[in-house]
Short mmCIF file of C-alpha atoms in Angstrom, two decimals:
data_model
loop_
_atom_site.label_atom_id
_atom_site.label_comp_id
_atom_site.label_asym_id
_atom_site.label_seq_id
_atom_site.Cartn_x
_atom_site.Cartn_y
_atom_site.Cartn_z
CA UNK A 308 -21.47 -21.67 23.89
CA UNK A 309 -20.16 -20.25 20.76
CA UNK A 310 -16.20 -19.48 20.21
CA UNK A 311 -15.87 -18.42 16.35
CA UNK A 312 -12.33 -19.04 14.98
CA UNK A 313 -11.45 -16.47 11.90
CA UNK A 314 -9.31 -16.17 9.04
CA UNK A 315 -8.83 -13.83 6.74
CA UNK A 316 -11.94 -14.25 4.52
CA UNK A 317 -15.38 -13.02 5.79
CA UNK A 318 -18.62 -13.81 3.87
CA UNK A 319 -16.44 -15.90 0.79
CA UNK A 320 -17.11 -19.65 0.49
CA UNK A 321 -13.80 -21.48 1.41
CA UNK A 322 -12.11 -24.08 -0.57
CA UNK A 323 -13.37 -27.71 0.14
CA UNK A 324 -11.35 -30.45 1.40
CA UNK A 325 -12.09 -34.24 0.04
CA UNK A 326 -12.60 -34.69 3.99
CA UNK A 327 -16.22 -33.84 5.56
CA UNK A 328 -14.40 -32.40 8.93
CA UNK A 329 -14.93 -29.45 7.49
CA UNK A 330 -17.52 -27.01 7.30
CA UNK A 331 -18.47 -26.06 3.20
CA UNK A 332 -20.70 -23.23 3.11
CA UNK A 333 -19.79 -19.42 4.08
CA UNK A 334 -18.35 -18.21 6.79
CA UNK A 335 -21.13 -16.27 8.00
CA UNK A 336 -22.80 -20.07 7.76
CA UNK A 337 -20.19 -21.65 9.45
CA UNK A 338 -21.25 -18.97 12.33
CA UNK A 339 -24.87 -19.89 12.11
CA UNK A 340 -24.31 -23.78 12.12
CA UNK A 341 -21.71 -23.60 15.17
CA UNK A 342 -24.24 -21.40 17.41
CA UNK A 343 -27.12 -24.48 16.18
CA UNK A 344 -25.09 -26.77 17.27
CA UNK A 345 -23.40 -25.28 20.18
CA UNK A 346 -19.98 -25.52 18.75
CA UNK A 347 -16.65 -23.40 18.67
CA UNK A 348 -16.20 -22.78 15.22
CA UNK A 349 -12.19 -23.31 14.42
CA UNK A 350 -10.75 -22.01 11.39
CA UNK A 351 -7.85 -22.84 9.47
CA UNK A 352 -6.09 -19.80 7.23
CA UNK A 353 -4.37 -21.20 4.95
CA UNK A 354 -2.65 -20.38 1.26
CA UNK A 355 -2.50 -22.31 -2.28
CA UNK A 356 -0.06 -25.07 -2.50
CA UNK A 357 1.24 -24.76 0.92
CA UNK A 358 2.97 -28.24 2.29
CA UNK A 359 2.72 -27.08 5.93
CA UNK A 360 -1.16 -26.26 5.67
CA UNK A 361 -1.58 -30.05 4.57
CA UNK A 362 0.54 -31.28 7.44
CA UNK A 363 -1.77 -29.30 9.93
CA UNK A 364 -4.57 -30.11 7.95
CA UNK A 365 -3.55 -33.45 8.73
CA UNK A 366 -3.50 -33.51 12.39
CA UNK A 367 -7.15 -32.14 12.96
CA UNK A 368 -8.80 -34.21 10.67
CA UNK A 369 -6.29 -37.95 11.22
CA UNK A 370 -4.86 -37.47 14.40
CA UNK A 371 -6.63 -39.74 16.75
CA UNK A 372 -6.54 -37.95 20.18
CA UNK A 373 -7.09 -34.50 18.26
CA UNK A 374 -10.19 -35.96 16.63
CA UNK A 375 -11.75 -37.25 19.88
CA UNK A 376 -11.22 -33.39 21.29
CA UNK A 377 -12.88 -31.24 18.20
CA UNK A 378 -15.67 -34.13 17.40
CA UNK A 379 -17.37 -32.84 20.12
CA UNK A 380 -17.05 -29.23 20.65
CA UNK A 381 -15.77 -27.69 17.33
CA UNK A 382 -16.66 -27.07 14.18
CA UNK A 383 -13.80 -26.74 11.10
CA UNK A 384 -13.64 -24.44 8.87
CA UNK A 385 -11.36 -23.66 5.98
CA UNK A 386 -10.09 -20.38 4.06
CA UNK A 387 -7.81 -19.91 1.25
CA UNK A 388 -5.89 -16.46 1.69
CA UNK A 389 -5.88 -15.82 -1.69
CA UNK A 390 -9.42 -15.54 -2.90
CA UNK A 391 -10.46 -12.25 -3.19
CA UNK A 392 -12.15 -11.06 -0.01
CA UNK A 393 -10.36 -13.35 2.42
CA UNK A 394 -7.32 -10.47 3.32
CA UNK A 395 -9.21 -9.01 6.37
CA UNK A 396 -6.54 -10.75 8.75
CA UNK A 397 -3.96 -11.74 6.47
CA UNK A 398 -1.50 -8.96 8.23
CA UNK A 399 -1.34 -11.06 10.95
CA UNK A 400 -0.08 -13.93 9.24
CA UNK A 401 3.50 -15.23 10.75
CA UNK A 402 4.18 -16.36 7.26
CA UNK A 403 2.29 -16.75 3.68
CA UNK A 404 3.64 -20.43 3.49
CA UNK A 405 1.59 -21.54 7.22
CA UNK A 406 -1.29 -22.02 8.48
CA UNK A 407 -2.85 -19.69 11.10
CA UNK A 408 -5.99 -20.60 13.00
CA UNK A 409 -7.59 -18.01 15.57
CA UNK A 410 -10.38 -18.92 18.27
CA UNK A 411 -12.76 -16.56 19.78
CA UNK A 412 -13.92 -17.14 23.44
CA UNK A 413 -17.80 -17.33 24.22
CA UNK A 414 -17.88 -13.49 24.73
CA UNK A 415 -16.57 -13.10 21.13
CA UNK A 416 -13.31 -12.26 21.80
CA UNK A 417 -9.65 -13.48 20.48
CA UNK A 418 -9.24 -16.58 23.00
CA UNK A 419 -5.84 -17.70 20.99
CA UNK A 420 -4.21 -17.58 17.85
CA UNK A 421 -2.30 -20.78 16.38
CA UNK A 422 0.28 -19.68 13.83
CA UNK A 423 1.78 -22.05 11.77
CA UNK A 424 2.63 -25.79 12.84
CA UNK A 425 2.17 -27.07 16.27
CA UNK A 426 2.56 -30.73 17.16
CA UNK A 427 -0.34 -32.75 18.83
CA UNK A 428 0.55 -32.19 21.57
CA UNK A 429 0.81 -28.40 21.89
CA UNK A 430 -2.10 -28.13 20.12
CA UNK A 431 -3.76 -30.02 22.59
CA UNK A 432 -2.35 -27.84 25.43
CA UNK A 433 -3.50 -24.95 23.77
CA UNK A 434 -7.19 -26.03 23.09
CA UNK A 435 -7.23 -26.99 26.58
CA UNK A 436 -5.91 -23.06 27.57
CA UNK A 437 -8.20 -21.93 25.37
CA UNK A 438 -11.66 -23.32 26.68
CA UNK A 439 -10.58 -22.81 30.24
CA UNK A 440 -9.33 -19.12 29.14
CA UNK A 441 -5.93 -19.34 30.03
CA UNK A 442 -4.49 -19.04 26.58
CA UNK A 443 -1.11 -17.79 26.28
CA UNK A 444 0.15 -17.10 22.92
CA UNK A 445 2.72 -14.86 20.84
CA UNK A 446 2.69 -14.10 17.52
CA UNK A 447 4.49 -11.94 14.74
CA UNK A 448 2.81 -9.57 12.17
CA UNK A 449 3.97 -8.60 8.54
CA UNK A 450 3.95 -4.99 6.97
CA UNK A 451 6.05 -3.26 4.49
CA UNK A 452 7.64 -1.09 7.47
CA UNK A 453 8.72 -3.94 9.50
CA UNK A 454 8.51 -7.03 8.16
CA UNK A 455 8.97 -8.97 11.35
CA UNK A 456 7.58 -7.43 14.60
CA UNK A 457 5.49 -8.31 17.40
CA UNK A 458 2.86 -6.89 18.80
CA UNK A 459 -0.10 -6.58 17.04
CA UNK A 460 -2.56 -6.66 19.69
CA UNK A 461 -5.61 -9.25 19.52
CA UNK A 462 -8.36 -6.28 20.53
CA UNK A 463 -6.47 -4.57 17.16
CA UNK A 464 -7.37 -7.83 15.45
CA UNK A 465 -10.82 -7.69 16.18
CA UNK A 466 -11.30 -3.89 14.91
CA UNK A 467 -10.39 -4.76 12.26
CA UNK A 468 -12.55 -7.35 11.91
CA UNK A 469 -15.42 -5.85 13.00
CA UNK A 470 -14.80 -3.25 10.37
CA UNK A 471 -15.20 -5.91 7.55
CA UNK A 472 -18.20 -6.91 9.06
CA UNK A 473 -19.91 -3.68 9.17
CA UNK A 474 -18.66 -3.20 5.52
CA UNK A 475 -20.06 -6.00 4.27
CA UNK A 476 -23.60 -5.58 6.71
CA UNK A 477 -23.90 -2.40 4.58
CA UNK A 478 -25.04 -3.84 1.35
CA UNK A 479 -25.89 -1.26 -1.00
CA UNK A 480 -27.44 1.18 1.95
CA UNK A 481 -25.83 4.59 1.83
CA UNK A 482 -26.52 5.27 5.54
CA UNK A 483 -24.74 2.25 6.34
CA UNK A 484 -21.77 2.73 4.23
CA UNK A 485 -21.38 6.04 6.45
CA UNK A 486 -21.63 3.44 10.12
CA UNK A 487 -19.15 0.72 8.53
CA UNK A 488 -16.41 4.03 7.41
CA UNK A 489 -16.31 5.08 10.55
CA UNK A 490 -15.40 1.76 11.64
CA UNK A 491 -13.53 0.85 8.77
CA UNK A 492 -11.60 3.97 9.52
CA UNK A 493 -10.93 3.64 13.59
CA UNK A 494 -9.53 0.26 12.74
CA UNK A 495 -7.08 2.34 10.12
CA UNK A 496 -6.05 4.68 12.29
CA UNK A 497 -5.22 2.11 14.91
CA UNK A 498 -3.52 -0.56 12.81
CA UNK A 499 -2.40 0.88 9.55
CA UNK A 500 -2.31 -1.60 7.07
CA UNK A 501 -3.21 -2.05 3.55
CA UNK A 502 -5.77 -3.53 3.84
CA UNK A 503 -6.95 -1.71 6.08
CA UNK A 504 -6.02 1.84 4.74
CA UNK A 505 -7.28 0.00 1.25
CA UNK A 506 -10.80 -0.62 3.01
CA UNK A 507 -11.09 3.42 3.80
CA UNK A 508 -10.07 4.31 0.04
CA UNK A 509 -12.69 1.90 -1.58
CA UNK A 510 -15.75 3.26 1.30
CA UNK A 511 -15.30 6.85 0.81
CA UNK A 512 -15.05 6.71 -2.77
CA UNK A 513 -18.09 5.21 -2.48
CA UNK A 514 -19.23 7.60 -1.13
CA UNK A 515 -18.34 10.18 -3.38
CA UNK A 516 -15.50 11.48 -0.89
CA UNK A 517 -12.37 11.50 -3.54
CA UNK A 518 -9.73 13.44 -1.62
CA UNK A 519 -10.58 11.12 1.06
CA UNK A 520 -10.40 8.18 -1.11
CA UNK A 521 -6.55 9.30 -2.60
CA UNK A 522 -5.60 9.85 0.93
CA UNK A 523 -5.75 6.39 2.20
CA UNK A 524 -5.14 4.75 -1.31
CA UNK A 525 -1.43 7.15 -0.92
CA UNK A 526 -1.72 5.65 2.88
CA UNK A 527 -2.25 2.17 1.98
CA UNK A 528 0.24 2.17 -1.33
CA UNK A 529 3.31 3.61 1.03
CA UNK A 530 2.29 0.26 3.20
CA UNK A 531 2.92 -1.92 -0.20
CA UNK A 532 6.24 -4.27 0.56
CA UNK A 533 6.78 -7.22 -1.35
CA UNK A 534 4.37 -9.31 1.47
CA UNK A 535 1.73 -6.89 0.25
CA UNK A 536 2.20 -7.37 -3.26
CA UNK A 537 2.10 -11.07 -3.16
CA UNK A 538 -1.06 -11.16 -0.68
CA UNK A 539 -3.01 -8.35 -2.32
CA UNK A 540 -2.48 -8.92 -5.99
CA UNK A 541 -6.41 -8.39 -6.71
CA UNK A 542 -6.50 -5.28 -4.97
CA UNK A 543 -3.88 -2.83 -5.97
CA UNK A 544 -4.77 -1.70 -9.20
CA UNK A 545 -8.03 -0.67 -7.55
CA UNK A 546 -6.17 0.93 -5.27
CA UNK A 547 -3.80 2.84 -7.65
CA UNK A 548 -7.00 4.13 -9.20
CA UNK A 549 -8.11 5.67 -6.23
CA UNK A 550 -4.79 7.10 -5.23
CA UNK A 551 -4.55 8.62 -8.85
CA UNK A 552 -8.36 9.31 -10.67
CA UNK A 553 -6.90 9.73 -14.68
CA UNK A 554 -5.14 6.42 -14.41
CA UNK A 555 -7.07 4.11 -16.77
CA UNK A 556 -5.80 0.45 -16.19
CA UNK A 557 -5.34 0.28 -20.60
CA UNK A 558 -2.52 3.07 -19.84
CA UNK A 559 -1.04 1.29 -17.26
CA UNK A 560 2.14 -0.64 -17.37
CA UNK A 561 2.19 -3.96 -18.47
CA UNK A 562 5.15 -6.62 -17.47
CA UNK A 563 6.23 -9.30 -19.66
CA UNK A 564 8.73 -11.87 -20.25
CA UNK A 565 10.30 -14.17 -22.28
CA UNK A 566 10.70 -17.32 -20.66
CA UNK A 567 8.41 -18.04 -17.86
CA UNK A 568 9.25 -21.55 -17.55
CA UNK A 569 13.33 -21.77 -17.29
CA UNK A 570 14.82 -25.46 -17.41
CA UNK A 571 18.73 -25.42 -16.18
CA UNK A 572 19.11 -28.79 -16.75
CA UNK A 573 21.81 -30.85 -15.11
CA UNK A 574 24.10 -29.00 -12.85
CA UNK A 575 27.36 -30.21 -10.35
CA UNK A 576 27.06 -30.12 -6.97
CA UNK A 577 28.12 -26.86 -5.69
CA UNK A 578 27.81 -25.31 -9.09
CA UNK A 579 26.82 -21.81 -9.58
CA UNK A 580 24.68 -21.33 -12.50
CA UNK A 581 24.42 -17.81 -13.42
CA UNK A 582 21.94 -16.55 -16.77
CA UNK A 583 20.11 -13.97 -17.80
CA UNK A 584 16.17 -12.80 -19.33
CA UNK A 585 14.76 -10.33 -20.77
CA UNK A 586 11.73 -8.57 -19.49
CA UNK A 587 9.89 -6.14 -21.51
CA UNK A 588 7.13 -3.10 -20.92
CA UNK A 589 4.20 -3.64 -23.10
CA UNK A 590 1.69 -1.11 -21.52
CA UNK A 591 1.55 2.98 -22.25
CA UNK A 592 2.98 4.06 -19.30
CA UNK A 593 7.12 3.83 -17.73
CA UNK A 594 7.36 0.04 -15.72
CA UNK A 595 9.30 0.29 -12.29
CA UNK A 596 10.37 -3.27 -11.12
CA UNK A 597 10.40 -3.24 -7.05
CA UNK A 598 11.98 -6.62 -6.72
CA UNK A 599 12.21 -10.32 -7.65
CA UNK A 600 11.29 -12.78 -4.72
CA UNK A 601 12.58 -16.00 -5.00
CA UNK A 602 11.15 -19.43 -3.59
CA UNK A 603 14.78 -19.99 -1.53
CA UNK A 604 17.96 -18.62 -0.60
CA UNK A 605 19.52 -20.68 -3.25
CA UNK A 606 17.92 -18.58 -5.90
CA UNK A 607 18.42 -14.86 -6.14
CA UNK A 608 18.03 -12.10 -9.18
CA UNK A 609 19.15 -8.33 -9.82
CA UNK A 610 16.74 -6.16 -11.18
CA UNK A 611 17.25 -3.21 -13.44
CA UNK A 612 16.60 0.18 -10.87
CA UNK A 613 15.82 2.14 -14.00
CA UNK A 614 12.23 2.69 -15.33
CA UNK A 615 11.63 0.51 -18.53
CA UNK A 616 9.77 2.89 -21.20
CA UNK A 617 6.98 1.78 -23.35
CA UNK A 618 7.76 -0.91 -25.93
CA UNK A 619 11.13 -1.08 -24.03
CA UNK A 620 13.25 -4.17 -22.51
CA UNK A 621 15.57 -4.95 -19.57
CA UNK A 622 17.67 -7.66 -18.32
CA UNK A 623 17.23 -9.31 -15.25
CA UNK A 624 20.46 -11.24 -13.97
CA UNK A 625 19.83 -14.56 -12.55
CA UNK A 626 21.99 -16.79 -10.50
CA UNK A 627 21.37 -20.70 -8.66
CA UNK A 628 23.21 -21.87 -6.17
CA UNK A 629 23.08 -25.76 -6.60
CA UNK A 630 23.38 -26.78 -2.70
CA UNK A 631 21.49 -30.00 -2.90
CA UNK A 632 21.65 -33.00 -4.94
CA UNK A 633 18.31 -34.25 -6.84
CA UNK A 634 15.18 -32.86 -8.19
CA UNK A 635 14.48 -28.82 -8.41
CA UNK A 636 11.75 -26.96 -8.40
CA UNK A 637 11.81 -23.30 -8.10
CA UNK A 638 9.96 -20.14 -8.22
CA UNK A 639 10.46 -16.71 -8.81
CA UNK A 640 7.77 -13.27 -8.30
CA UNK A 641 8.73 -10.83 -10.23
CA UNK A 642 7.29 -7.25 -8.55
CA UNK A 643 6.50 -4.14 -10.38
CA UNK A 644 3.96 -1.13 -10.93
CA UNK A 645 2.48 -3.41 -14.37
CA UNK A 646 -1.21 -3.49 -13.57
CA UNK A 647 -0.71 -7.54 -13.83
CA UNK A 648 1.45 -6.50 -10.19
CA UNK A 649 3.27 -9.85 -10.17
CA UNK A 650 5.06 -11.90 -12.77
CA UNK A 651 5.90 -15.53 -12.10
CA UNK A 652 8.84 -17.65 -13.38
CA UNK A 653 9.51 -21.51 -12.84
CA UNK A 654 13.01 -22.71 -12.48
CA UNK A 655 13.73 -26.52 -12.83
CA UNK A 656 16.65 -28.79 -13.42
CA UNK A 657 18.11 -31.33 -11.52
CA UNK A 658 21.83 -31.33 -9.49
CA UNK A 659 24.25 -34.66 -10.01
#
């Protein structure tokens, strides 16, 4: 019996954990090695330096009880969201800082999908629904139009994924590039999502298709929200090129500033520290700043609304609301057109 948990990456190798639970090679491994062995293949969808990953992390791999019900009957697996190639279901993701896990059912079908946290013993409960198929679950979607919805239905899920498959099936074969648009493009028409939308551009400008290929790139861009940005870094310059064929990356925006490390130092409790700094445009082309994103409510920034022109700087107003007494550490994402799409800042200091 084989019930194959995915995440968002398909054929990239995953990051390893010091722990031997988990599977190291490929996904597409992971699939061979859980049919050898008879296995469901579970796995965890995670991102970079996220706390609540480790804490899940945690229970499969320490939790006594949870142990004694994978060692069995499950193979781990493990995906970091933001390697390149690992987006295919990042749009179902409740939130970029948790885990999500999905299982697939003998027949290859969703069986459940495990967003964020649970403790042992819902997840118990819920392995237990899942391999007698009476899973019951809920769970949210992100996209620039809504940020917070449900509904994304699991059979959407798995067009989607089956898309990605086909793509990467194709290889360099023509003919097959022509099978895996057609599914790469049912799955965009269902569930319009960048990366989905992002998947039509890159196929048919493969295949030589450009009006095609600026159609969905426009498609997939007008899906870009600050979720998208931050997820899909890697992938929206190419995108921009295929949405517009005489942009040249050299010409393209370029977003710097001049403090990306910002120490407050020691603040009151209840203290409102506002500041300022200065960002400037060193590319060939006008920069557009969508937003800033901080880490926490306690943080928050205004961003000029009007394009910065070549050579150009603006101010970005900064304020911290010190709420909490200790040790700070916080980050904001700067968002823009730049071809490097996303600008971090670090904001430290400590409150009395």
């Amino acid at each position: 019996m084989l019930a194959i948990a995915s995440c968002a990456g398909m054929l990239m190798s995953c990051h390893n954990q010091s722990k031997s639970v988990f599977f190291s090679g490929t996904l597409s491994q992971a699939f061979e090695e859980a049919a050898r062995q008879k296995k469901y293949l579970l796995v965890v969808s995670e991102n970079e330096q996220c706390p609540p990953c480790v804490t899940w992390n945690s229970l499969l791999t320490e939790n006594k009880q949870v142990k004694e019900m994978l060692a069995d009957k499950y193979l781990l697996y493990r995906c970091v969201r933001q390697v390149k190639g690992n987006e295919i279901l990042s749009y179902s993701l409740n939130s970029v800082g948790s885990p999500t896990t999905i299982l697939y059912n003998q027949r290859g079908e969703i069986g459940s999908i495990i967003t964020g946290n649970k403790k042992e013993d819902e997840l118990i409960t819920e392995l237990y629904a899942f391999e007698n198929e009476r899973s019951m679950f809920r769970f949210y979607t992100k996209r620039a139009s809504d940020s917070n919805h449900l509904g994304t239905p699991p059979k959407a899920i798995e067009k989607s994924l089956q898309a990605m498959l086909a793509f990467q099936a194709a290889g360099n074969d023509t003919s097959k590039w022509r099978t895996a648009l057609t599914a790469v493009q049912a799955a965009a028409m269902s569930q319009p999502y960048f990366y989905n939308c992002y998947l039509s551009a890159m196929l048919n400008n493969k295949l030589g298709d450009k009006s095609q290929s600026r159609k969905w790139a426009l498609k997939a861009l007008e899906l870009t929200g600050s979720y998208e940005m931050l997820l899909y870094r890697d992938l929206l310059n190419e995108t921009k090129t295929y949405a517009d064929t005489t942009l040249t990356m050299e010409n393209a925006p370029y977003l710097a500033v001049a403090q990306s490390k910002i120490t407050l130092g020691v603040l009151k409790f209840r203290e409102k520290k506002v500041w300022q700094i200065s960002v400037y445009n060193k590319g060939k082309n006008p920069l557009l700043l969508h937003q800033a994103v901080a880490s926490c409510s306690c943080l928050s920034a205004v961003c000029p609304k009007a394009p910065i022109a070549p050579g150009d700087s603006a101010i970005i107003q900064l304020s911290y609301d010190a709420s909490s007494h200790g040790v700070f550490n916080r980050g904001l994402s700067i968002l823009s057109n730049a071809r490097n799409t996303i600008m971090e800042v670090a904001v430290s200091g400590v409150v009395e």
